[in-house]
XYZ file of N, CA, C and O in Angstrom:
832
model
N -45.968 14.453 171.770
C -46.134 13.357 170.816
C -46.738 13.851 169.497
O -46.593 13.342 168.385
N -47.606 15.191 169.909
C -48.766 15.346 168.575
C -47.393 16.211 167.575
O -47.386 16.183 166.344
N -46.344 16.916 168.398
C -45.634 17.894 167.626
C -44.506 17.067 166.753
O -44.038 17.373 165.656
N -44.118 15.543 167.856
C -43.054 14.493 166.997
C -43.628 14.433 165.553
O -42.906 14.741 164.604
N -44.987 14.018 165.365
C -45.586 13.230 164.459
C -46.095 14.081 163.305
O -46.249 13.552 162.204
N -46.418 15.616 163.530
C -46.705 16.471 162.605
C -45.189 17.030 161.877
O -45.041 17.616 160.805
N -43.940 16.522 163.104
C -42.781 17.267 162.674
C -42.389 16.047 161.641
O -41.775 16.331 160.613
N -42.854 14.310 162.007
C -41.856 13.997 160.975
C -42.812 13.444 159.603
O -42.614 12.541 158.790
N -43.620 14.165 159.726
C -44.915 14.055 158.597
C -44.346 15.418 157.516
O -44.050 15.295 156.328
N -44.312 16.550 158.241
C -43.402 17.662 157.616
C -41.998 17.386 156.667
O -41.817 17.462 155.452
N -41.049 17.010 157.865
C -40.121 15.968 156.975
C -40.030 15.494 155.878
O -39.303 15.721 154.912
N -41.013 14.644 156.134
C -41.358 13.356 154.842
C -41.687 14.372 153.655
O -40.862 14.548 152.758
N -42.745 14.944 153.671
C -42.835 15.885 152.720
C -41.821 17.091 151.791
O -41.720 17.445 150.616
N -41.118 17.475 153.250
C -39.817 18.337 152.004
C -39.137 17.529 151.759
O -38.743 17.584 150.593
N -38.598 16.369 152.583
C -37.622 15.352 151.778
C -38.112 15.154 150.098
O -37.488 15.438 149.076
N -39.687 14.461 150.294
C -39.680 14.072 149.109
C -39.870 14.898 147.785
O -39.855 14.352 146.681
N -40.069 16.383 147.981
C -40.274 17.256 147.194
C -38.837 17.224 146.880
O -38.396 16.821 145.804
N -37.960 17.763 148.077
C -36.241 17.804 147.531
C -36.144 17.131 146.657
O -35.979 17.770 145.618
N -36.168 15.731 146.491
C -35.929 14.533 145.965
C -36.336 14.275 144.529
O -35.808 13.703 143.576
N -37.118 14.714 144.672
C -38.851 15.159 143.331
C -37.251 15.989 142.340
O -36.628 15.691 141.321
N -37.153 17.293 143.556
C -36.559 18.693 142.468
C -35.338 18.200 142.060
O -34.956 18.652 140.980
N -34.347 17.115 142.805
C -32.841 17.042 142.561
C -33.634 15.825 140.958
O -32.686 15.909 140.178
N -34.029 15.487 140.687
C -34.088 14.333 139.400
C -34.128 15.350 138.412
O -34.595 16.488 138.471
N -33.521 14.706 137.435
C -33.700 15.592 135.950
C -35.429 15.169 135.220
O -36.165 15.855 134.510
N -35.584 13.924 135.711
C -37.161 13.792 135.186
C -38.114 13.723 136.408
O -39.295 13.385 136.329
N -37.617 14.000 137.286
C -38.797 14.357 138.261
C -39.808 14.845 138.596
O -39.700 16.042 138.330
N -40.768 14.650 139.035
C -42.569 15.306 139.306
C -42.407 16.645 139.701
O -43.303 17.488 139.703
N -41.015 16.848 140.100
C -40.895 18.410 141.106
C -42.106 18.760 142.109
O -42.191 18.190 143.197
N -42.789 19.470 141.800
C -43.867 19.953 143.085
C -45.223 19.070 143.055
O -46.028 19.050 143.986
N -45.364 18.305 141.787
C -46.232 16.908 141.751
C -45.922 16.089 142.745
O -46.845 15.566 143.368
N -44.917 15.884 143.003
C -44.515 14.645 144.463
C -44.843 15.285 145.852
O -45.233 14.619 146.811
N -44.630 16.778 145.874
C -44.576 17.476 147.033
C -46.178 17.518 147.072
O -46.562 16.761 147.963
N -47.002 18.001 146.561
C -48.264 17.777 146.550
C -48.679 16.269 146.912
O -48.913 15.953 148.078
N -48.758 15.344 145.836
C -48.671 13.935 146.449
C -48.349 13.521 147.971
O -48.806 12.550 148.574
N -47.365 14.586 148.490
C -46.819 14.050 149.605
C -47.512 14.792 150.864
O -47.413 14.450 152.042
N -48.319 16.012 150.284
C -49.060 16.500 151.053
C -50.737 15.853 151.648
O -51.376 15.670 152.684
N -50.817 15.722 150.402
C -52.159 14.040 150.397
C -52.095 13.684 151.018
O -52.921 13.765 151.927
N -50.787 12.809 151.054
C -50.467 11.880 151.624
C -50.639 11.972 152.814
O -51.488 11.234 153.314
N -50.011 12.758 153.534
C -50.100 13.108 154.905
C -51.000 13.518 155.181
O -51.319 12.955 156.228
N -52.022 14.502 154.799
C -53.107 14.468 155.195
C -54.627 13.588 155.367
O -55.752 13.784 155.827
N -53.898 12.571 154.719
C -55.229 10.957 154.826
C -54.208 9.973 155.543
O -54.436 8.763 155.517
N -52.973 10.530 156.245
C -52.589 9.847 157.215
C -53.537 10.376 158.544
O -54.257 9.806 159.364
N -53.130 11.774 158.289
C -54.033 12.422 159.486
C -55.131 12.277 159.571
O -55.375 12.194 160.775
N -56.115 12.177 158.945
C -57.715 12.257 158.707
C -57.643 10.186 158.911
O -58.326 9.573 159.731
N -57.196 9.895 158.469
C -57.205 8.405 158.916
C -57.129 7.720 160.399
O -57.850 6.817 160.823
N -55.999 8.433 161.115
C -55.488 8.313 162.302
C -56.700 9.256 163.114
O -56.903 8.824 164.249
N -57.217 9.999 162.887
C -58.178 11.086 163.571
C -59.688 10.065 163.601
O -60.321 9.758 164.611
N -59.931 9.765 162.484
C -61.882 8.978 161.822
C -61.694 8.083 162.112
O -62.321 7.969 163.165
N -61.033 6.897 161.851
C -61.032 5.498 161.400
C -62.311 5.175 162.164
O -63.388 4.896 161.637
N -62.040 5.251 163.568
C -62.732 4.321 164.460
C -64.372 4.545 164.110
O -65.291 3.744 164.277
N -64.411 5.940 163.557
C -65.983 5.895 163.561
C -66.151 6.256 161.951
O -67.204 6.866 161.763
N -65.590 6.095 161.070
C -65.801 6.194 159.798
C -65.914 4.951 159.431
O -65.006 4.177 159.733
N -66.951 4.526 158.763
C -67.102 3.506 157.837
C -66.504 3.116 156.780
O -66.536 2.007 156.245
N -65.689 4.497 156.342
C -65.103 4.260 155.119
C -63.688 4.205 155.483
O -62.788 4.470 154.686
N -63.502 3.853 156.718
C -62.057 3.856 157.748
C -60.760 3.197 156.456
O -59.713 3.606 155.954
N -61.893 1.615 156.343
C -60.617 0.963 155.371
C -60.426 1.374 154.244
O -59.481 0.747 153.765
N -60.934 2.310 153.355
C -60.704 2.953 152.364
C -59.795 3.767 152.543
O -58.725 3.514 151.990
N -59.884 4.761 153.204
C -58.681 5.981 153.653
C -57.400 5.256 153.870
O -56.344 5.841 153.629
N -57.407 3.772 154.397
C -56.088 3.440 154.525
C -55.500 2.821 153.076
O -54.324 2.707 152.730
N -56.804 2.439 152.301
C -56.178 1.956 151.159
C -55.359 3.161 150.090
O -54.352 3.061 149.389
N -56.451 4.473 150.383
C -55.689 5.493 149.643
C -54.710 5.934 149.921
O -53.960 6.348 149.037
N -54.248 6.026 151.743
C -52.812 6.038 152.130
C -51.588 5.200 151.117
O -50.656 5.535 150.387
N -52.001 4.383 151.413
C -51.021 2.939 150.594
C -50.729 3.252 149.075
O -49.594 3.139 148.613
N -51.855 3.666 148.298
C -51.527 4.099 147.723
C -51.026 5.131 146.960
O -50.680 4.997 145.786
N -50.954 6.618 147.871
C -50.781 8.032 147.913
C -48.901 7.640 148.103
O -48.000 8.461 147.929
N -48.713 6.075 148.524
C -47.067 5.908 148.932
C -46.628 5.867 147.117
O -45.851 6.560 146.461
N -47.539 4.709 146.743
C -46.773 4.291 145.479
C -46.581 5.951 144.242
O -45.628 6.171 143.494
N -47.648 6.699 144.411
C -47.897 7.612 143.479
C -46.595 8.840 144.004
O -46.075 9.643 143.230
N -46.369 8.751 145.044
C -45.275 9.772 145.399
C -44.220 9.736 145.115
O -43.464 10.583 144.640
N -44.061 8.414 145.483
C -42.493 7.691 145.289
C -42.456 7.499 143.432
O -41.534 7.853 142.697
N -43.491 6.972 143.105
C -43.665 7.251 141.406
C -43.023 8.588 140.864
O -42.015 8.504 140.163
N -43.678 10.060 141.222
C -43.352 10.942 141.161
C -41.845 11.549 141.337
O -41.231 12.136 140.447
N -41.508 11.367 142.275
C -40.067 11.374 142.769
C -39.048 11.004 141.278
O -37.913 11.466 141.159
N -39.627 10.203 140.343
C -38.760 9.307 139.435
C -39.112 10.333 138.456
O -38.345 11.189 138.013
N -40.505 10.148 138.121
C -41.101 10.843 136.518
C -42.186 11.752 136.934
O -42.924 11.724 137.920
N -42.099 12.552 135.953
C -42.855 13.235 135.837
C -44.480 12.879 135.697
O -45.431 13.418 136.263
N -44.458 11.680 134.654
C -45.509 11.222 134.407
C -45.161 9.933 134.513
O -44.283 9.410 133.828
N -46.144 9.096 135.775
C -46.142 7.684 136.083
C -46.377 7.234 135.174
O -46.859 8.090 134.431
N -46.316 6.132 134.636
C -46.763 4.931 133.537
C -47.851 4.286 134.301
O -47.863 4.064 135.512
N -48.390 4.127 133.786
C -49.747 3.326 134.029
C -50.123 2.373 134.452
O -51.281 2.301 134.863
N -49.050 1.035 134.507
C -49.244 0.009 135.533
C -48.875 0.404 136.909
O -49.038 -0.523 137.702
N -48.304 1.791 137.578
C -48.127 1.959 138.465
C -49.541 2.323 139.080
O -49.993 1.818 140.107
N -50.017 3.042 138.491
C -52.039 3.037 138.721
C -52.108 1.671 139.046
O -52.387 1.279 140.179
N -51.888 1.003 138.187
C -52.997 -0.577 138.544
C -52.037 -0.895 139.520
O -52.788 -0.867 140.495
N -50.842 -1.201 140.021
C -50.147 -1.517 141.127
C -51.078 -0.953 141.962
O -51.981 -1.610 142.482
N -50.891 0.399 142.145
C -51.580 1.250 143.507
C -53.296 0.938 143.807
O -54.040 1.186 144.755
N -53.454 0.349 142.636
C -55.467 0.027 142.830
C -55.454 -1.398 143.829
O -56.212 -1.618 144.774
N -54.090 -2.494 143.188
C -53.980 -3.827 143.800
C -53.980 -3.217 145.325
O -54.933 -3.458 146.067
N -52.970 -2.488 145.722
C -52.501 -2.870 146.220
C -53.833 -1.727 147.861
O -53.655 -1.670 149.078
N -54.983 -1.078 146.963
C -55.729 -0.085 147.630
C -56.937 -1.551 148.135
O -57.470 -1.859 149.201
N -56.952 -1.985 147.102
C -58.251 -3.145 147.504
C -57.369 -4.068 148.311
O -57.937 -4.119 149.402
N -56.330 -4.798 148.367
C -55.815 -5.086 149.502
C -55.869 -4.877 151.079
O -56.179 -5.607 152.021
N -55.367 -3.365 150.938
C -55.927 -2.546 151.910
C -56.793 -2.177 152.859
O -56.575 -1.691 153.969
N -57.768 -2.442 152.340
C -59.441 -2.357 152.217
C -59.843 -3.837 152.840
O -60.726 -3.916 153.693
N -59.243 -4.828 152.430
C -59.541 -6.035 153.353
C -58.677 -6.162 154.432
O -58.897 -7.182 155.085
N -58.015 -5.657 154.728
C -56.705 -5.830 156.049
C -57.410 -4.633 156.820
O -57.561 -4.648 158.042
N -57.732 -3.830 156.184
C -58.667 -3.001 157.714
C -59.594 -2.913 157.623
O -60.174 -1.959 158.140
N -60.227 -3.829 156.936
C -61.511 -4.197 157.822
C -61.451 -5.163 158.300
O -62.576 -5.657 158.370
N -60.398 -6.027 158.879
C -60.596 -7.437 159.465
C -59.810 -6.921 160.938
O -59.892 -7.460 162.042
N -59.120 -5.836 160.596
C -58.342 -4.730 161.827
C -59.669 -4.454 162.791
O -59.628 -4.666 164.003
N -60.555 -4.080 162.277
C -61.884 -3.080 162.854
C -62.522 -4.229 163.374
O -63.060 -3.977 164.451
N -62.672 -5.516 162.965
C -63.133 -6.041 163.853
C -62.318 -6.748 165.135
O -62.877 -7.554 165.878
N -60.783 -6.298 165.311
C -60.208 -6.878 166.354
C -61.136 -7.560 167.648
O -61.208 -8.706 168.092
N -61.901 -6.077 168.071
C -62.527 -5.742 169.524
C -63.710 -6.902 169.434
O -64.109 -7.613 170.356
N -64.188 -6.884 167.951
C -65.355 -8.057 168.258
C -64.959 -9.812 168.364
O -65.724 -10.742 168.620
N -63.706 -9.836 168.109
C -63.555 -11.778 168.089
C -63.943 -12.429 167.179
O -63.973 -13.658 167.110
N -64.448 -11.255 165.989
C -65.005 -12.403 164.850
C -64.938 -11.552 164.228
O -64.701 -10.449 164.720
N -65.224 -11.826 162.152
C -65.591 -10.727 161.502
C -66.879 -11.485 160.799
O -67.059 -12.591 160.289
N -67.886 -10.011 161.103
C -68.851 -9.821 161.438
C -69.786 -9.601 159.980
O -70.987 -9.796 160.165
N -69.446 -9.270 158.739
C -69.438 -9.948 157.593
C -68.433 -10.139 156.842
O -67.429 -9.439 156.974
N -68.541 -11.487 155.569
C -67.449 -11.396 155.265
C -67.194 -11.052 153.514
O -66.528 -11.756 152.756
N -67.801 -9.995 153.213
C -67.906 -9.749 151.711
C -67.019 -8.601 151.300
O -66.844 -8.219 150.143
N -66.406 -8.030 152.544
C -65.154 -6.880 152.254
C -64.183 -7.700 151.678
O -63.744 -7.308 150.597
N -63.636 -8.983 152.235
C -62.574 -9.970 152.236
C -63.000 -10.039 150.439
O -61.946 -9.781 149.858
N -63.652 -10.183 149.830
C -63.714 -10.108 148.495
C -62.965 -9.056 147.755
O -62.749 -9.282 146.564
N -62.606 -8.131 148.183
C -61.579 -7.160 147.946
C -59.899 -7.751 147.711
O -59.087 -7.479 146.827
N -59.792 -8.735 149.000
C -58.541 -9.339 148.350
C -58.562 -10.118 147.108
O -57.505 -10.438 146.564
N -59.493 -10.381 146.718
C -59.113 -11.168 145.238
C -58.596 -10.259 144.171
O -57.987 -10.663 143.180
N -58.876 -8.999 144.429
C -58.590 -8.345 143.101
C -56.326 -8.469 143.717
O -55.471 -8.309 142.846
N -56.157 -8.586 144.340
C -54.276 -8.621 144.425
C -54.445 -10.592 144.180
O -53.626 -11.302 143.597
N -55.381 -10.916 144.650
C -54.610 -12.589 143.985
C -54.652 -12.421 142.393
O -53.676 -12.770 141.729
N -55.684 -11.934 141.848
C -55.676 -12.272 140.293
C -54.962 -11.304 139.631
O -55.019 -11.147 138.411
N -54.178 -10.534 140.511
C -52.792 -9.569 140.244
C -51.507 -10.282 140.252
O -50.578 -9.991 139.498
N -51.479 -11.235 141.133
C -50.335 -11.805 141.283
C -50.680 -13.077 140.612
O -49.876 -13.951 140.936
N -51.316 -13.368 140.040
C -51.417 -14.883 138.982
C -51.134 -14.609 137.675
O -50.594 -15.370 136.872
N -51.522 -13.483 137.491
C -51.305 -12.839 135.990
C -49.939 -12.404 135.754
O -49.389 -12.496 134.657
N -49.205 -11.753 137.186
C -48.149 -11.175 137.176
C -47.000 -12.675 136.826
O -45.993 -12.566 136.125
N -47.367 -13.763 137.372
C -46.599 -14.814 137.634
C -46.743 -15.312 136.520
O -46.955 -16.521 136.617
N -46.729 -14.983 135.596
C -46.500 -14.841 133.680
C -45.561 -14.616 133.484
O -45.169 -15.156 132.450
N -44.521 -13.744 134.199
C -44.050 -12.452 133.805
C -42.284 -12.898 133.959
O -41.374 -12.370 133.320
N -42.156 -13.879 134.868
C -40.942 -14.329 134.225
C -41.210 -15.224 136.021
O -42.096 -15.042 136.856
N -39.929 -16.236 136.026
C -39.601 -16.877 137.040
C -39.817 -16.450 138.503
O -40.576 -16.879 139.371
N -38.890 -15.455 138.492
C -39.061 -14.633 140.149
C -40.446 -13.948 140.258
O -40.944 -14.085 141.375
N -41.027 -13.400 139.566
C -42.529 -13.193 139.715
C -43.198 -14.491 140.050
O -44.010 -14.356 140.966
N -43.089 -15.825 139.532
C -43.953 -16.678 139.832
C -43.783 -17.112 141.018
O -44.740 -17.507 141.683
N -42.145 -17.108 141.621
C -42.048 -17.426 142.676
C -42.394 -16.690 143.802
O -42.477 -17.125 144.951
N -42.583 -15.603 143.438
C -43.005 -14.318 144.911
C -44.350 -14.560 144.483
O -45.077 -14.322 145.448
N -44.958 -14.884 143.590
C -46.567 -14.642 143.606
C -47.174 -16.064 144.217
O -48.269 -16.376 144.686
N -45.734 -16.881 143.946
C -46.318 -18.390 144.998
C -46.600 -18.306 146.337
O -47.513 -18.825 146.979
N -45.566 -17.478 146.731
C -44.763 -17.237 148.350
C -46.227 -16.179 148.653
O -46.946 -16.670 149.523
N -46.656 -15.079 148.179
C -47.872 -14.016 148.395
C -48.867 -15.439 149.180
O -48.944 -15.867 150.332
N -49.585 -15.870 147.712
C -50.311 -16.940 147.668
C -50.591 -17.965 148.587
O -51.677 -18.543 148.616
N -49.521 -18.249 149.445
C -49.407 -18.696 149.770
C -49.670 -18.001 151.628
O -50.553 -17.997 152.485
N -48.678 -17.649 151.495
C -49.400 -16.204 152.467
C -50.448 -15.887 152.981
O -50.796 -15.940 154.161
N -51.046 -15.499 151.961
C -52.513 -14.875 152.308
C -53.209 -15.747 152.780
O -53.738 -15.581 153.879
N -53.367 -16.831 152.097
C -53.912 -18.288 152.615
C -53.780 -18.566 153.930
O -54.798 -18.983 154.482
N -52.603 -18.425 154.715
C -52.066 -18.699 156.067
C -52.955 -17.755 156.845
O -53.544 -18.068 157.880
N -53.007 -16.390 156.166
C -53.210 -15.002 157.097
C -54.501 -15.664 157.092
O -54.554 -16.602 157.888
N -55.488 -15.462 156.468
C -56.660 -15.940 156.345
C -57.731 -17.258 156.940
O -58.946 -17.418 157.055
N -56.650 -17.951 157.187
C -57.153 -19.120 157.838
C -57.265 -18.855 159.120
O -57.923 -19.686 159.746
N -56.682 -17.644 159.935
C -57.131 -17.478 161.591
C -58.487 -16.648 161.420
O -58.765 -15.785 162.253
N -59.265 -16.891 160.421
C -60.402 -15.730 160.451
C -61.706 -17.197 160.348
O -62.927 -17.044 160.356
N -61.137 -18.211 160.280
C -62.404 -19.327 160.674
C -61.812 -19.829 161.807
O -62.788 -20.103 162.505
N -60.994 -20.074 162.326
C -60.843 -20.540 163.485
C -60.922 -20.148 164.757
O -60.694 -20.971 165.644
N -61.219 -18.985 165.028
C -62.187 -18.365 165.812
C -61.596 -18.627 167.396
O -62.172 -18.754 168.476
N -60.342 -18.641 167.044
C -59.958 -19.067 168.829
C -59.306 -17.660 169.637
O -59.447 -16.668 168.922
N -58.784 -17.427 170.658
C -58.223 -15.971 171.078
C -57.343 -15.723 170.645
O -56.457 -16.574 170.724
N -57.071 -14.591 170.018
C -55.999 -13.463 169.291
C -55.716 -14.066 167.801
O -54.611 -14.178 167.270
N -57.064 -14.451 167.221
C -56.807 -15.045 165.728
C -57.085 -13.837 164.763
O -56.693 -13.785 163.598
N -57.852 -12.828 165.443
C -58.012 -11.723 164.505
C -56.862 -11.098 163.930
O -56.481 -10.969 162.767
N -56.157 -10.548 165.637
C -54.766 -10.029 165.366
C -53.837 -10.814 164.592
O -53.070 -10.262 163.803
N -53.852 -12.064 164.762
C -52.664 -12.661 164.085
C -52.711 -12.580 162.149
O -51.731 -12.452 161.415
N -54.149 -12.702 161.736
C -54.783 -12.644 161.025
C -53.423 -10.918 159.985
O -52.527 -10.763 159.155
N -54.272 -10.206 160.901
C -53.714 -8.603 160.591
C -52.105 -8.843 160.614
O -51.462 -8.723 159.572
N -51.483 -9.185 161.842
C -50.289 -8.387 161.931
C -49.393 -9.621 160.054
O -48.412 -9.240 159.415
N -50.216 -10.964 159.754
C -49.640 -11.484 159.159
C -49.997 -10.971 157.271
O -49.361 -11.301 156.271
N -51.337 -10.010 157.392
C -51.773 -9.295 156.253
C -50.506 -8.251 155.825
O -50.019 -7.920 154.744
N -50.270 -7.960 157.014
C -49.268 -6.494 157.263
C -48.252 -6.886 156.508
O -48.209 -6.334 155.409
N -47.251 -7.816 156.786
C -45.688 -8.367 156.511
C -46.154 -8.717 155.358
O -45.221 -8.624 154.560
N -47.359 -9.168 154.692
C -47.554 -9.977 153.483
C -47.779 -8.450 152.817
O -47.108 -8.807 151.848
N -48.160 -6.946 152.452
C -47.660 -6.056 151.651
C -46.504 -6.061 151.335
O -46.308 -5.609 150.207
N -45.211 -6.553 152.135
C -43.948 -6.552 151.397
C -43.476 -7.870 150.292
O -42.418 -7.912 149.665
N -44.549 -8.870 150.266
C -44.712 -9.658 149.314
C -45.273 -8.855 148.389
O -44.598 -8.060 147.735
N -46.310 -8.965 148.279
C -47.176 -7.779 146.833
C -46.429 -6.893 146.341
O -46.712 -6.491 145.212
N -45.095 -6.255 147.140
C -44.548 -5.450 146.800
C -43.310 -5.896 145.568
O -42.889 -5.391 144.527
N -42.966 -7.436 146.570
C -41.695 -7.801 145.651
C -42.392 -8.330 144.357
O -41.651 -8.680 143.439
N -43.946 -8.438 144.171
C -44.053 -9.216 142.898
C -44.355 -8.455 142.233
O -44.629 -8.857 141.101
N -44.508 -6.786 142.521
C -44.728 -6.007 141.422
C -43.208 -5.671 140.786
O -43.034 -5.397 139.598
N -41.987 -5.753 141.938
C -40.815 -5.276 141.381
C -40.494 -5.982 140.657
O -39.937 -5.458 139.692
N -40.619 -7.649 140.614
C -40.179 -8.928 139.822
C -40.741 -8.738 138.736
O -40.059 -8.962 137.736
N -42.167 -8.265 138.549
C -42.461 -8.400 137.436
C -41.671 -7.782 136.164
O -41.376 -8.333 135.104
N -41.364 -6.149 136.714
C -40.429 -5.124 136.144
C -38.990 -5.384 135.958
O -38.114 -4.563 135.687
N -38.864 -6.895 136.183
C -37.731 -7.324 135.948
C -36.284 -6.963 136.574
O -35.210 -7.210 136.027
N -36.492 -6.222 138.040
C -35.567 -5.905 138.971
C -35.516 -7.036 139.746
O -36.418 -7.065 140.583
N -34.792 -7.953 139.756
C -35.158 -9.170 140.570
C -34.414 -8.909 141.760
O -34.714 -9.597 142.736
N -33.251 -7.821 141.921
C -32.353 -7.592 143.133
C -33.194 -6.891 144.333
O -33.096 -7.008 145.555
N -33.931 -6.230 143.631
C -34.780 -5.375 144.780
C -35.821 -5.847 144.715
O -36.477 -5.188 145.522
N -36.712 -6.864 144.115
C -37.587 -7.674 144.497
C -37.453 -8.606 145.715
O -38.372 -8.750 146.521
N -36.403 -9.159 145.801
C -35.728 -10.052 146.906
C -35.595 -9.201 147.961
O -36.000 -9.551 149.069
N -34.984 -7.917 147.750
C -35.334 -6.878 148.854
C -36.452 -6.440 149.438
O -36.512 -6.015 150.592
N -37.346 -6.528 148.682
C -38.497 -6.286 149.363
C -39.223 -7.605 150.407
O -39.898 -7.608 151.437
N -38.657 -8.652 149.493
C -38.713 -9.779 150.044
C -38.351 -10.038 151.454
O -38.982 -10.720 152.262
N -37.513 -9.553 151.588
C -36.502 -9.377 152.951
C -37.369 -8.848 153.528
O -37.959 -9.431 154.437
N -37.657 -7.662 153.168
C -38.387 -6.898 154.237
C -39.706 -7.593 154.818
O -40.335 -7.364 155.851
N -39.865 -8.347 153.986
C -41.333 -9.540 154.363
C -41.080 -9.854 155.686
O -41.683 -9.459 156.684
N -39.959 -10.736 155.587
C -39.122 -11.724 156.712
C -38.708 -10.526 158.261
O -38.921 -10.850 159.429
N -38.061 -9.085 157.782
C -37.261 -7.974 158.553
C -39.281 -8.073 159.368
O -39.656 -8.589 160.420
N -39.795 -7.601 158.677
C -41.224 -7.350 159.258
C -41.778 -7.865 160.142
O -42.115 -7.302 161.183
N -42.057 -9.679 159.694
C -42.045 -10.687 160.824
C -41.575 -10.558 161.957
O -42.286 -10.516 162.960
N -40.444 -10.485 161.971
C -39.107 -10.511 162.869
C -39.602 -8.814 164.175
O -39.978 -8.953 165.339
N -39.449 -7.688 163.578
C -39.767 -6.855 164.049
C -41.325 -6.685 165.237
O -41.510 -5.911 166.176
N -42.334 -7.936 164.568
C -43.300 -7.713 164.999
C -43.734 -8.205 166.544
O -44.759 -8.021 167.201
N -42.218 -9.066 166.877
C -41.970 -9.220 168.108
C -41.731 -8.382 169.002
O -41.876 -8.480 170.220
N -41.286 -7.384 168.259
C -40.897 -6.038 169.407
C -42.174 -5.091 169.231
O -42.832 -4.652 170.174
N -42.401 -4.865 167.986
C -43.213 -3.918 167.761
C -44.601 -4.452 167.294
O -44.693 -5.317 166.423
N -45.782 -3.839 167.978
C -47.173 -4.955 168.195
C -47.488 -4.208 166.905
O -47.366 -3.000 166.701
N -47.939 -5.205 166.029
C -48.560 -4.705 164.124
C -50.068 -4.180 164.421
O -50.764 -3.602 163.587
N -50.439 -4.471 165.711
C -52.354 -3.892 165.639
C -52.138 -4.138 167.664
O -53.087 -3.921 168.417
């Protein structure tokens, strides 16, 4: 299992360097690096979490070690709202595992991490400026989170998890309202999909 997971961590990495080198404006060995990060605060994440405090951080920098790679892959030099994308989308992060960490306890145990998600709501209110389909994915987020969030007072069995696995599917919202904003509305809806593909999947496959 340990050799599957280092082999398709390897993978991922020359793919995305390949990928990096075939673009005419590509990061070239900037992505491959990126992608080495990457994988290595997958590993160091998957190894600590349980006893690192700073567990939900490492996953937020995962999340965002995705956007900066895949950035790379394109340009050489990201543009700068892709930073603030990857910060939304790190403090996000940061509240979805820590409400993960408290699965085992039945409750969460304080609640001032959850203040971390505001910095992606007042991402997606601002974003929902930005033309129609942004307002509407930043409704649909909004709306979302609200749902995910409400099994964290009601305190009955498996509200934590539901809580998480519904934080989880809601990154492919955040995702479509950064693409909407950029005015790709075809692959915003795609990502959208993947909101719904996610849901759907989480029947087979347990999200926490």
């Amino acid at each position: 299992m340990f050799s599957l997971g280092f082999g398709m961590l390897a993978i991922g990495v020359v793919g995305l360097s390949w990928l990096a080198l075939m673009q005419p404006t590509g990061g070239g060995w900037r992505a491959g690096l990126a992608g080495l990060a990457l994988a290595a605060a997958i590993v160091y994440y998957d190894w600590r979490h349980k006893n690192d405090p700073l567990g939900p951080a490492w996953m937020g920098v995962c999340r965002m070690l995705v956007y900066l790679a895949a950035g790379l892959v394109i340009v050489a030099t990201p543009p700068a709202w892709l930073y603030g994308a990857a910060f939304v989308l790190f403090c996000y992060l940061i509240g979805l595992t820590y409400i993960a960490k408290q699965e085992n306890l039945g409750r969460v145990a304080n609640l001032w991490p959850l203040l971390f998600l505001a910095v992606p709501v007042v991402a997606v209110i601002l974003l929902a400026a930005t033309n129609v389909q942004a307002a509407i994915l930043a409704g649909c987020f909004l709306v979302w989170l609200i749902f995910a969030l409400h099994f964290l007072w009601r305190r009955r069995p498996s509200d934590i998890p539901r809580a998480v696995v519904s934080l989880i599917a809601g990154m492919s919202l955040l995702d479509a309202v950064f693409i909407a904003h950029l005015g790709v509305g075809h692959l915003a809806w795609a990502a959208a999909g993947c909101f719904v593909l996610t849901l759907a999947l989480q029947r087979f496959v347990p999200g926490t």
